[in-house]
């Protein structure tokens, strides 16, 4: 048996404590997911409805509200970008803008963002995860990001920061099969016992087969939702010993850095231990250091340490060049704890009320359509035969009139106020979500004029814009993490290319070494992104929908008034080849100008010709007069 590493023991014990502290939130979040999927009834509730001969099909209002909320939040493609803090850094900002857009593109950012918004709305907590894909770009690696299921993340329950900055750590758990684990870490396939054919992975502790990262549902599966807690048992060839828990632990550590100032040139650099050792190997720098012409100050900085273990085996440890956790939370309704609430949880009681109201209305309709027959006791010999004949419209039924006449009571009419309850409940759900029927394309509730509709649509998005600001804050934090990881990872020459929607290509080469042709020495490094630049600001963009017709009318009026040019006006159109349109209009304008100049020249030449012709006629007349006089 492989001896247990003390570091893995600490990680697993901390993970279990934090996981147990989050179990109540897991139960609530799992119920929120069930309500989103339309699974609103528990087993007992479903049985009671079946005994009453009532359907357990819910009137699902939450699903449409969540989907409309996601559609509004992801209406425009999101991204993060970089802007300079001053005009002198425009070139560097454009370089980082291209790098961030490139990383967004290779990470399928639009799809990842939508999934995070989904978790944000349903469970109340979504997660971005920035990482370095070591196999990408033929082994040189790429900085990427993805989303993580909120049930796989455990956080220090004592954290009180919205983005868990004050947390003692964060942990990412992944349940893998033996084949998946060997695919990720082939070194675990090393043979340790040739006679028994045992591999290293055979000695690794496995997890309980029923212990997964996705909690079990407490609801009745009337719609057969295939969630991970259901499908985890579908592979019957996988035994309990073939499941392993991979834990990645992130915690903050103090790392020494050195601020070096060359007083001869005034240049300043921040170096780590390895870079400082390489820096001092330069004989010129060593002499200047001895002569105290180089100022060296040690500073301690916060960095993120990641430790990965599986069972009792520590796979690796490394320090990331960032002071922000690479797992970026997106909390919805923050409760000053790592356990926020989602929009589904705020509206579950309204959904239950709606289901109960519709159940009562349906029950009254059943009572009104199938009338109950009351017969005097003893007047009918076979009640079961009466029930069969009662369903036959042409049946003849005998009874003993001496016991009394059969009759059936008519149900009390239902109040019209009860029929208005479902509409009122749906309105409250939409009000809590900030989603209104007009925004879903319902023409019946829209104003009569287009201008009023556009105005109400803009006002109706204010609630959603408030939530979008929270999501944008997490998006900017993700951009800062990627900025820090890219600065340390892309330390070699690399060209980034981004294809724009109009088929233009933005291309930048970073860490480009300019070498002297004679001495073959590096004279300068162009676009060096490994330096510590603090003058770049990472920002996000709005993903809210906008009324393109209203915007186009505003820009068209500004263009006609001469306030903007045609380039700015074309930006707000859906024309695909904007650059081609500008080029062709410029060419047409040049041809029109040339044609106008040629027309003026022809007109001038035509006038000169007419003048010459008149002068020629006058000359001929003078010659004829002179001949006549002679």
XYZ file of C-alpha atoms in Angstrom:
630
model
C 0.000 0.000 0.000
C 1.284 3.441 -0.889
C 1.966 5.482 2.265
C -0.295 8.505 2.654
C 1.254 11.891 2.083
C 0.634 14.267 4.984
C -0.261 17.031 2.516
C -3.049 14.942 0.978
C -4.353 14.132 4.454
C -4.703 17.844 5.247
C -6.391 18.553 1.900
C -8.928 15.711 2.242
C -9.751 16.601 5.849
C -10.335 20.259 4.914
C -12.414 19.267 1.903
C -14.670 17.054 4.055
C -15.230 19.840 6.623
C -16.156 22.410 4.024
C -18.289 19.920 2.089
C -20.296 19.007 5.212
C -20.824 22.713 5.957
C -22.393 23.167 2.508
C -24.838 20.243 2.559
C -27.901 22.342 3.420
C -27.173 24.650 0.496
C -26.712 21.597 -1.754
C -30.176 20.307 -0.829
C -31.816 23.661 -1.574
C -29.880 24.164 -4.810
C -30.771 20.646 -5.989
C -34.442 21.398 -5.337
C -34.041 24.623 -7.334
C -32.741 22.599 -10.276
C -35.715 20.248 -10.003
C -38.123 23.168 -10.101
C -36.363 24.536 -13.194
C -36.699 21.111 -14.858
C -40.417 20.963 -14.020
C -40.126 18.416 -11.225
C -42.223 20.246 -8.612
C -43.755 17.455 -6.504
C -42.291 15.115 -3.926
C -43.231 11.448 -3.887
C -45.806 11.981 -1.114
C -47.397 14.916 -2.934
C -47.602 12.919 -6.153
C -49.258 9.986 -4.331
C -51.833 12.269 -2.687
C -52.749 13.793 -6.032
C -53.048 10.328 -7.586
C -55.418 9.212 -4.775
C -57.597 12.256 -5.528
C -57.603 11.359 -9.218
C -55.777 14.618 -10.001
C -52.859 15.136 -12.320
C -49.387 15.900 -10.982
C -48.462 17.898 -14.088
C -47.346 21.375 -12.938
C -48.080 24.706 -14.594
C -44.394 25.519 -15.055
C -43.854 29.280 -15.023
C -40.306 29.229 -13.660
C -38.787 27.567 -16.734
C -40.029 30.239 -19.152
C -38.994 33.033 -16.768
C -35.459 31.641 -16.375
C -35.065 31.115 -20.115
C -36.219 34.674 -20.844
C -33.826 36.000 -18.198
C -30.940 34.091 -19.826
C -31.976 35.369 -23.263
C -31.856 38.977 -22.033
C -28.539 38.539 -20.224
C -26.840 36.893 -23.207
C -28.500 38.877 -25.988
C -25.183 40.373 -27.126
C -21.908 38.438 -27.298
C -19.999 39.141 -24.070
C -16.249 39.649 -23.790
C -13.625 41.432 -21.767
C -11.216 43.929 -23.229
C -8.315 46.193 -22.211
C -8.156 49.972 -22.309
C -5.202 52.252 -21.468
C -5.181 54.524 -18.467
C -3.384 57.177 -20.516
C -2.858 57.942 -24.207
C 0.773 56.782 -24.219
C -0.301 53.155 -23.665
C -2.658 52.813 -26.621
C -0.420 50.364 -28.486
C 0.053 48.090 -25.477
C -3.684 48.211 -24.733
C -4.447 47.098 -28.307
C -2.032 44.186 -27.876
C -3.757 43.040 -24.679
C -7.174 43.620 -26.237
C -6.266 41.190 -29.019
C -4.847 38.635 -26.551
C -7.975 38.704 -24.376
C -10.260 38.373 -27.403
C -8.124 35.484 -28.654
C -8.438 33.670 -25.309
C -12.196 34.327 -25.293
C -12.447 32.815 -28.764
C -10.430 29.629 -28.119
C -12.295 29.064 -24.828
C -15.774 29.212 -26.463
C -16.511 32.190 -24.241
C -20.082 32.795 -25.445
C -21.201 29.263 -24.543
C -19.310 29.261 -21.239
C -20.834 32.619 -20.283
C -24.373 31.382 -20.962
C -23.864 28.302 -18.789
C -22.528 30.458 -15.932
C -25.599 32.716 -16.235
C -27.771 29.588 -16.100
C -26.172 28.438 -12.826
C -26.356 32.020 -11.552
C -30.131 32.169 -12.110
C -31.068 28.633 -11.039
C -28.800 27.733 -8.106
C -27.704 31.284 -7.246
C -24.001 30.651 -7.868
C -21.980 30.247 -11.061
C -18.234 29.756 -11.468
C -15.610 30.720 -14.044
C -12.347 28.769 -13.950
C -9.167 30.078 -15.600
C -6.442 27.519 -16.297
C -3.504 26.716 -18.591
C -4.053 23.969 -21.157
C -0.573 22.442 -21.378
C -1.309 20.327 -24.474
C -2.671 23.176 -26.608
C -0.606 24.798 -29.368
C 1.494 21.624 -29.767
C 2.730 21.572 -26.205
C 3.434 25.274 -25.780
C 0.153 25.709 -23.885
C -2.697 28.197 -23.990
C -4.469 30.194 -21.301
C -8.164 29.257 -21.304
C -11.224 29.399 -19.090
C -14.369 27.361 -18.631
C -17.338 27.021 -16.284
C -17.491 24.708 -13.278
C -20.551 23.084 -11.755
C -21.213 24.815 -8.395
C -21.527 21.458 -6.604
C -17.867 20.690 -7.362
C -16.540 23.768 -5.514
C -16.179 23.978 -1.740
C -15.210 27.207 0.012
C -14.270 28.205 3.530
C -17.656 28.765 5.270
C -16.112 31.638 7.270
C -15.672 33.767 4.127
C -17.596 37.044 4.089
C -16.307 38.543 0.830
C -18.574 38.514 -2.200
C -15.866 36.923 -4.367
C -14.363 34.840 -1.522
C -11.120 36.844 -1.410
C -10.899 36.389 2.368
C -11.420 32.621 2.129
C -8.722 30.344 3.555
C -8.895 28.463 0.270
C -11.046 27.015 -2.478
C -11.230 23.413 -3.622
C -12.319 21.859 -6.899
C -13.430 18.224 -6.775
C -13.705 15.935 -9.794
C -14.972 12.339 -9.784
C -13.129 10.309 -12.447
C -13.158 6.724 -13.564
C -9.968 4.727 -13.795
C -9.765 5.195 -17.558
C -10.324 8.962 -17.291
C -7.683 9.327 -14.572
C -5.090 7.354 -16.561
C -5.833 9.474 -19.602
C -5.113 12.667 -17.654
C -2.144 11.357 -15.651
C -0.416 8.479 -17.488
C 2.248 8.286 -14.756
C -0.332 6.544 -12.553
C -0.185 3.597 -14.976
C 3.346 2.724 -13.881
C 3.777 -0.994 -13.059
C 4.781 -1.486 -9.420
C 4.303 -5.271 -9.209
C 5.184 -7.175 -12.375
C 4.127 -10.572 -11.005
C 0.656 -9.411 -9.966
C 0.415 -6.919 -12.841
C -0.465 -4.118 -10.438
C -0.197 -0.496 -11.467
C 0.282 2.530 -9.271
C -3.368 3.491 -9.703
C -4.451 0.152 -8.222
C -3.029 1.268 -4.877
C -4.746 4.680 -4.932
C -7.683 5.127 -2.576
C -11.025 5.146 -4.383
C -14.185 6.919 -3.287
C -17.513 5.501 -2.264
C -19.450 4.585 -5.395
C -22.497 6.536 -4.197
C -20.462 9.551 -3.067
C -20.631 11.945 -5.989
C -20.364 15.676 -6.522
C -24.015 16.005 -7.567
C -26.616 15.671 -4.743
C -29.567 13.337 -5.071
C -33.025 14.699 -5.761
C -35.782 14.707 -3.146
C -38.529 15.189 -5.734
C -40.651 12.723 -7.686
C -39.167 12.010 -11.126
C -42.385 12.355 -13.061
C -40.633 13.852 -16.103
C -37.572 11.562 -16.016
C -34.828 14.177 -15.885
C -31.478 12.565 -16.630
C -29.317 14.448 -14.160
C -25.836 13.253 -13.028
C -27.206 11.714 -9.822
C -29.355 9.426 -12.020
C -26.901 8.557 -14.776
C -23.907 7.858 -12.492
C -25.087 4.239 -12.109
C -25.732 3.568 -15.790
C -22.260 2.128 -16.458
C -22.666 -1.300 -14.862
C -19.123 -2.265 -15.839
C -17.684 0.348 -13.460
C -17.253 -0.915 -9.921
C -16.747 1.032 -6.719
C -12.980 0.620 -6.969
C -12.931 2.391 -10.349
C -14.085 5.789 -9.031
C -11.530 8.338 -7.802
C -11.838 11.842 -6.381
C -9.355 14.354 -7.771
C -9.038 17.435 -5.531
C -7.383 20.679 -6.616
C -6.755 22.915 -3.610
C -6.137 26.653 -4.043
C -4.747 28.743 -1.198
C -2.884 32.028 -0.794
C 0.832 31.992 0.019
C 3.540 34.637 0.375
C 6.200 34.594 -2.348
C 9.404 36.712 -2.279
C 10.083 39.051 -5.207
C 12.893 41.515 -5.813
C 12.517 45.059 -7.086
C 15.696 45.919 -8.985
C 16.513 49.504 -10.013
C 19.526 50.196 -12.266
C 20.551 53.674 -11.122
C 22.715 54.127 -14.223
C 19.768 53.985 -16.613
C 16.843 54.397 -14.223
C 15.234 51.160 -15.434
C 13.203 49.169 -12.903
C 12.252 45.479 -12.944
C 10.524 43.015 -10.601
C 12.158 39.574 -10.568
C 11.556 36.275 -8.820
C 14.322 34.016 -7.470
C 15.104 32.329 -10.785
C 15.040 35.580 -12.768
C 17.222 37.325 -10.182
C 19.842 34.585 -10.344
C 19.928 34.848 -14.132
C 20.034 38.643 -13.903
C 23.073 38.635 -11.614
C 24.990 36.256 -13.895
C 25.589 39.160 -16.266
C 29.184 40.353 -15.508
C 28.275 43.977 -16.121
C 25.325 43.767 -13.713
C 27.442 41.926 -11.133
C 30.066 44.703 -11.190
C 27.398 47.392 -10.947
C 25.803 45.504 -8.045
C 29.131 45.360 -6.205
C 29.602 49.074 -6.853
C 26.128 49.675 -5.408
C 24.888 51.083 -8.707
C 22.012 48.612 -8.662
C 19.419 48.941 -5.930
C 17.866 45.644 -4.768
C 14.830 45.484 -2.465
C 13.060 42.278 -1.439
C 9.249 42.439 -1.328
C 6.722 39.749 -0.364
C 3.688 39.309 -2.596
C 0.527 37.195 -2.317
C 0.230 34.419 -4.873
C -2.093 31.439 -5.389
C -0.681 27.994 -4.684
C -2.431 25.019 -6.286
C -2.035 21.476 -4.938
C -3.567 18.484 -6.714
C -4.036 15.083 -5.107
C -5.948 11.889 -5.726
C -6.437 9.544 -2.801
C -3.202 9.439 -0.809
C -1.043 10.509 -3.791
C 0.080 14.104 -4.348
C 0.175 14.696 -8.102
C 1.722 18.166 -8.264
C 2.148 21.534 -6.568
C 2.700 24.874 -8.283
C 2.391 28.611 -7.661
C 0.317 30.711 -10.075
C 1.462 34.234 -10.903
C -1.761 35.845 -9.699
C -3.089 37.068 -6.367
C -6.726 36.307 -7.311
C -8.227 32.836 -7.145
C -8.535 31.381 -10.676
C -11.991 30.123 -9.680
C -14.153 33.260 -9.984
C -17.610 33.067 -8.361
C -20.705 34.801 -9.768
C -23.120 35.078 -6.797
C -26.728 36.062 -7.410
C -28.527 37.137 -4.206
C -25.576 37.472 -1.882
C -26.212 36.619 1.784
C -22.776 37.641 3.180
C -21.853 33.943 3.101
C -20.544 31.537 0.437
C -24.137 30.271 0.078
C -26.130 32.776 -2.027
C -29.701 32.393 -3.241
C -30.995 32.118 -6.779
C -34.049 33.459 -8.549
C -35.717 30.046 -8.515
C -35.524 29.866 -4.721
C -37.182 33.278 -4.421
C -40.091 32.091 -6.558
C -40.574 28.455 -5.519
C -43.365 29.321 -3.079
C -45.184 31.266 -5.804
C -44.808 28.258 -8.112
C -46.229 25.945 -5.438
C -49.113 28.380 -4.932
C -49.750 28.387 -8.681
C -49.762 24.578 -8.784
C -52.169 24.406 -5.831
C -54.502 27.001 -7.369
C -54.627 25.180 -10.690
C -55.205 21.897 -8.840
C -58.247 23.391 -7.068
C -59.614 24.831 -10.303
C -59.136 21.485 -12.047
C -60.773 19.648 -9.156
C -63.807 21.953 -9.325
C -64.023 21.418 -13.085
C -63.976 17.660 -12.550
C -66.736 17.928 -9.941
C -68.832 20.086 -12.270
C -68.385 17.836 -15.312
C -68.888 14.529 -13.482
C -71.912 15.037 -11.211
C -72.229 12.889 -8.070
C -75.421 10.802 -7.787
C -77.067 10.434 -4.373
C -79.475 7.480 -3.979
C -81.466 6.472 -0.876
C -79.961 3.551 0.949
C -81.575 0.240 -0.110
C -83.235 1.622 -3.264
C -80.530 0.057 -5.502
C -79.582 -3.570 -5.186
C -76.229 -3.445 -7.084
C -74.299 -0.175 -6.731
C -71.501 -1.330 -9.050
C -74.019 -2.076 -11.818
C -75.495 1.413 -11.265
C -72.057 2.989 -11.703
C -71.580 1.089 -14.970
C -75.043 2.006 -16.260
C -74.621 5.641 -15.181
C -71.796 6.007 -17.678
C -74.079 4.720 -20.476
C -76.286 7.563 -21.864
C -78.923 5.052 -23.131
C -79.171 2.880 -19.997
C -82.436 2.069 -18.183
C -81.968 1.983 -14.402
C -84.490 0.422 -11.979
C -84.858 1.592 -8.357
C -87.330 1.202 -5.485
C -89.304 4.479 -5.308
C -90.562 3.647 -1.826
C -87.155 4.517 -0.439
C -87.116 7.923 -2.136
C -86.015 9.424 -5.466
C -82.326 9.641 -6.517
C -80.884 13.128 -7.003
C -77.510 14.723 -7.580
C -76.214 17.913 -5.936
C -74.906 20.690 -8.157
C -71.519 22.185 -7.105
C -71.285 25.761 -5.993
C -70.142 28.092 -8.778
C -66.516 29.150 -8.521
C -65.796 32.798 -7.777
C -64.275 34.822 -10.594
C -61.594 36.031 -8.162
C -60.204 32.478 -7.989
C -59.820 32.406 -11.754
C -57.713 35.582 -11.574
C -55.242 34.062 -9.106
C -53.047 32.254 -11.692
C -52.563 35.468 -13.641
C -51.653 37.352 -10.468
C -49.162 34.691 -9.365
C -47.491 34.686 -12.788
C -47.247 38.460 -12.557
C -45.446 38.231 -9.185
C -42.985 35.671 -10.578
C -42.244 37.956 -13.531
C -41.922 40.898 -11.149
C -39.357 39.099 -8.980
C -37.376 38.039 -12.040
C -37.564 41.467 -13.674
C -39.122 39.832 -16.755
C -42.402 41.098 -18.186
C -44.735 39.720 -20.815
C -44.045 42.587 -23.193
C -40.360 41.584 -23.239
C -41.396 38.075 -24.272
C -43.127 39.346 -27.409
C -46.704 39.422 -26.098
C -48.416 41.999 -28.323
C -51.537 42.152 -26.138
C -49.735 43.942 -23.306
C -47.622 46.209 -25.522
C -48.489 49.902 -26.021
C -50.129 51.055 -29.218
C -47.191 53.151 -30.462
C -43.683 51.955 -31.291
C -42.006 54.803 -29.406
C -43.869 53.936 -26.196
C -42.973 50.262 -26.657
C -39.278 51.100 -27.030
C -39.429 53.354 -23.970
C -41.102 50.701 -21.804
C -38.669 48.079 -23.056
C -35.775 50.277 -21.964
C -37.364 50.886 -18.566
C -38.108 47.188 -18.168
C -34.436 46.293 -18.501
C -33.330 48.321 -15.496
C -33.800 45.406 -13.100
C -31.874 43.114 -15.415
C -29.127 45.720 -15.828
C -28.604 45.738 -12.079
C -28.002 41.991 -12.117
C -25.804 42.362 -15.181
C -23.503 44.727 -13.271
C -22.871 41.948 -10.732
C -22.054 39.495 -13.520
C -19.797 42.045 -15.235
C -17.850 42.498 -11.982
C -17.037 38.771 -11.951
C -16.253 38.926 -15.670
C -13.712 41.688 -15.052
C -12.109 39.654 -12.267
C -11.798 36.736 -14.670
C -10.141 39.092 -17.164
C -7.621 40.199 -14.548
C -6.791 36.569 -13.709
C -6.294 35.744 -17.386
C -4.202 38.910 -17.772
C -1.895 37.757 -14.960
C -1.659 34.153 -16.214
C -0.981 35.297 -19.784
C 1.791 37.646 -18.680
C 3.701 34.772 -17.074
C 2.812 32.019 -19.561
C 3.321 33.763 -22.910
C 7.018 34.472 -22.337
C 7.960 33.409 -25.865
C 7.347 34.947 -29.271
C 3.786 34.276 -30.370
C 1.425 35.798 -32.929
C -2.224 36.314 -32.005
C -4.791 36.637 -34.787
C -8.443 37.615 -34.404
C -10.887 37.501 -37.347
C -13.447 40.304 -37.067
C -17.083 39.884 -38.224
C -16.315 41.925 -41.359
C -13.473 39.503 -42.213
C -10.727 41.918 -41.097
C -7.818 40.273 -39.274
C -6.197 41.863 -36.229
C -2.700 40.502 -35.747
C -0.113 41.218 -33.050
C 3.188 39.510 -32.259
C 4.312 39.597 -28.623
C 7.847 39.224 -27.252
C 9.250 39.836 -30.721
C 13.056 39.907 -30.555
C 14.770 42.432 -32.805
C 18.293 41.089 -33.518
C 21.232 43.067 -34.871
C 22.298 41.655 -38.243
C 26.003 42.137 -37.507
C 26.408 41.223 -33.844
C 23.460 38.784 -33.777
C 22.531 40.178 -30.371
C 19.070 41.098 -29.182
C 18.727 44.846 -29.433
C 15.102 45.164 -28.315
C 12.042 43.074 -27.420
C 8.930 44.473 -29.072
C 5.554 44.088 -27.269
C 7.151 42.536 -24.179
C 4.104 41.463 -22.138
C 6.151 39.784 -19.391
C 6.954 43.132 -17.781
C 4.890 44.421 -14.873
C 2.563 46.960 -16.445
C 0.000 48.544 -14.153
C -1.445 50.958 -16.691
C -3.838 48.506 -18.403
C -7.454 48.320 -17.249
C -9.528 45.210 -17.990
C -13.196 45.936 -18.653
C -16.287 44.028 -19.735
C -19.085 44.917 -22.112
C -22.853 45.009 -21.825
C -24.715 41.912 -23.008
C -28.186 43.435 -22.648
C -30.411 43.639 -25.731
C -31.039 46.981 -27.374
C -33.633 48.260 -29.810
C -31.644 48.404 -33.029
C -34.317 50.387 -34.873
C -34.356 53.072 -32.200
C -30.565 53.247 -32.165
C -30.418 53.383 -35.952
C -32.909 56.269 -36.063
C -30.806 58.226 -33.558
C -27.607 57.636 -35.501
C -29.303 58.424 -38.811
C -30.560 61.757 -37.485
C -27.092 62.562 -36.139
C -25.544 61.661 -39.516
C -28.025 63.833 -41.402
C -27.302 66.705 -38.992
C -23.578 66.319 -39.665
C -22.727 65.380 -36.058
C -21.132 62.022 -37.027
C -19.639 60.545 -40.177
C -20.855 57.553 -42.162
C -18.351 55.216 -40.513
C -19.912 55.763 -37.096
C -23.415 55.431 -38.564
C -22.553 52.099 -40.227
C -21.451 50.619 -36.890
C -25.084 50.421 -35.748
C -26.335 48.558 -38.807
C -26.562 44.823 -39.515
C -24.666 45.216 -42.798
C -22.131 42.392 -42.902
C -19.375 43.852 -45.094
C -19.099 47.317 -43.565
C -15.473 47.695 -44.661
C -16.363 46.800 -48.246
C -19.239 49.296 -48.239
C -16.893 52.049 -47.031
C -14.303 51.174 -49.661
C -16.872 51.145 -52.469
C -18.502 54.391 -51.337
C -15.080 56.012 -51.158
C -14.290 54.776 -54.664
C -17.649 56.056 -55.949
C -17.049 59.404 -54.269
C -13.615 59.647 -55.907
C -15.056 58.764 -59.323
C -17.818 61.333 -58.859
C -15.242 63.958 -57.968
C -13.133 63.060 -61.003
C -16.224 63.130 -63.209
C -17.164 66.556 -61.881
C -13.650 67.851 -62.555
C -13.734 66.363 -66.068
C -17.144 67.970 -66.684
C -15.835 71.350 -65.609
C -12.822 70.938 -67.854
C -15.000 69.896 -70.810
C -17.249 72.871 -70.193
C -14.242 75.160 -70.156
C -12.835 73.634 -73.337
C -16.217 73.888 -74.989
C -16.338 77.600 -74.161
C -12.846 78.101 -75.521
C -13.836 76.281 -78.716
C -16.896 78.468 -79.180
C -14.787 81.581 -78.666
C -12.248 80.325 -81.213
C -14.990 79.578 -83.700
C -16.482 83.067 -83.312
C -13.067 84.635 -83.767
C -12.499 82.513 -86.883
C -15.832 83.671 -88.373
C -14.956 87.299 -87.659
C -11.581 86.837 -89.311
C -13.205 85.368 -92.419
C -15.624 88.265 -92.575
C -12.794 90.789 -92.324
C -10.961 89.010 -95.140
C -14.060 89.077 -97.339
C -14.616 92.808 -96.612
C -11.004 93.538 -97.421
C -11.307 91.674 -100.722
C -14.500 93.531 -101.542
C -12.912 96.875 -100.753
C -9.913 95.993 -102.924
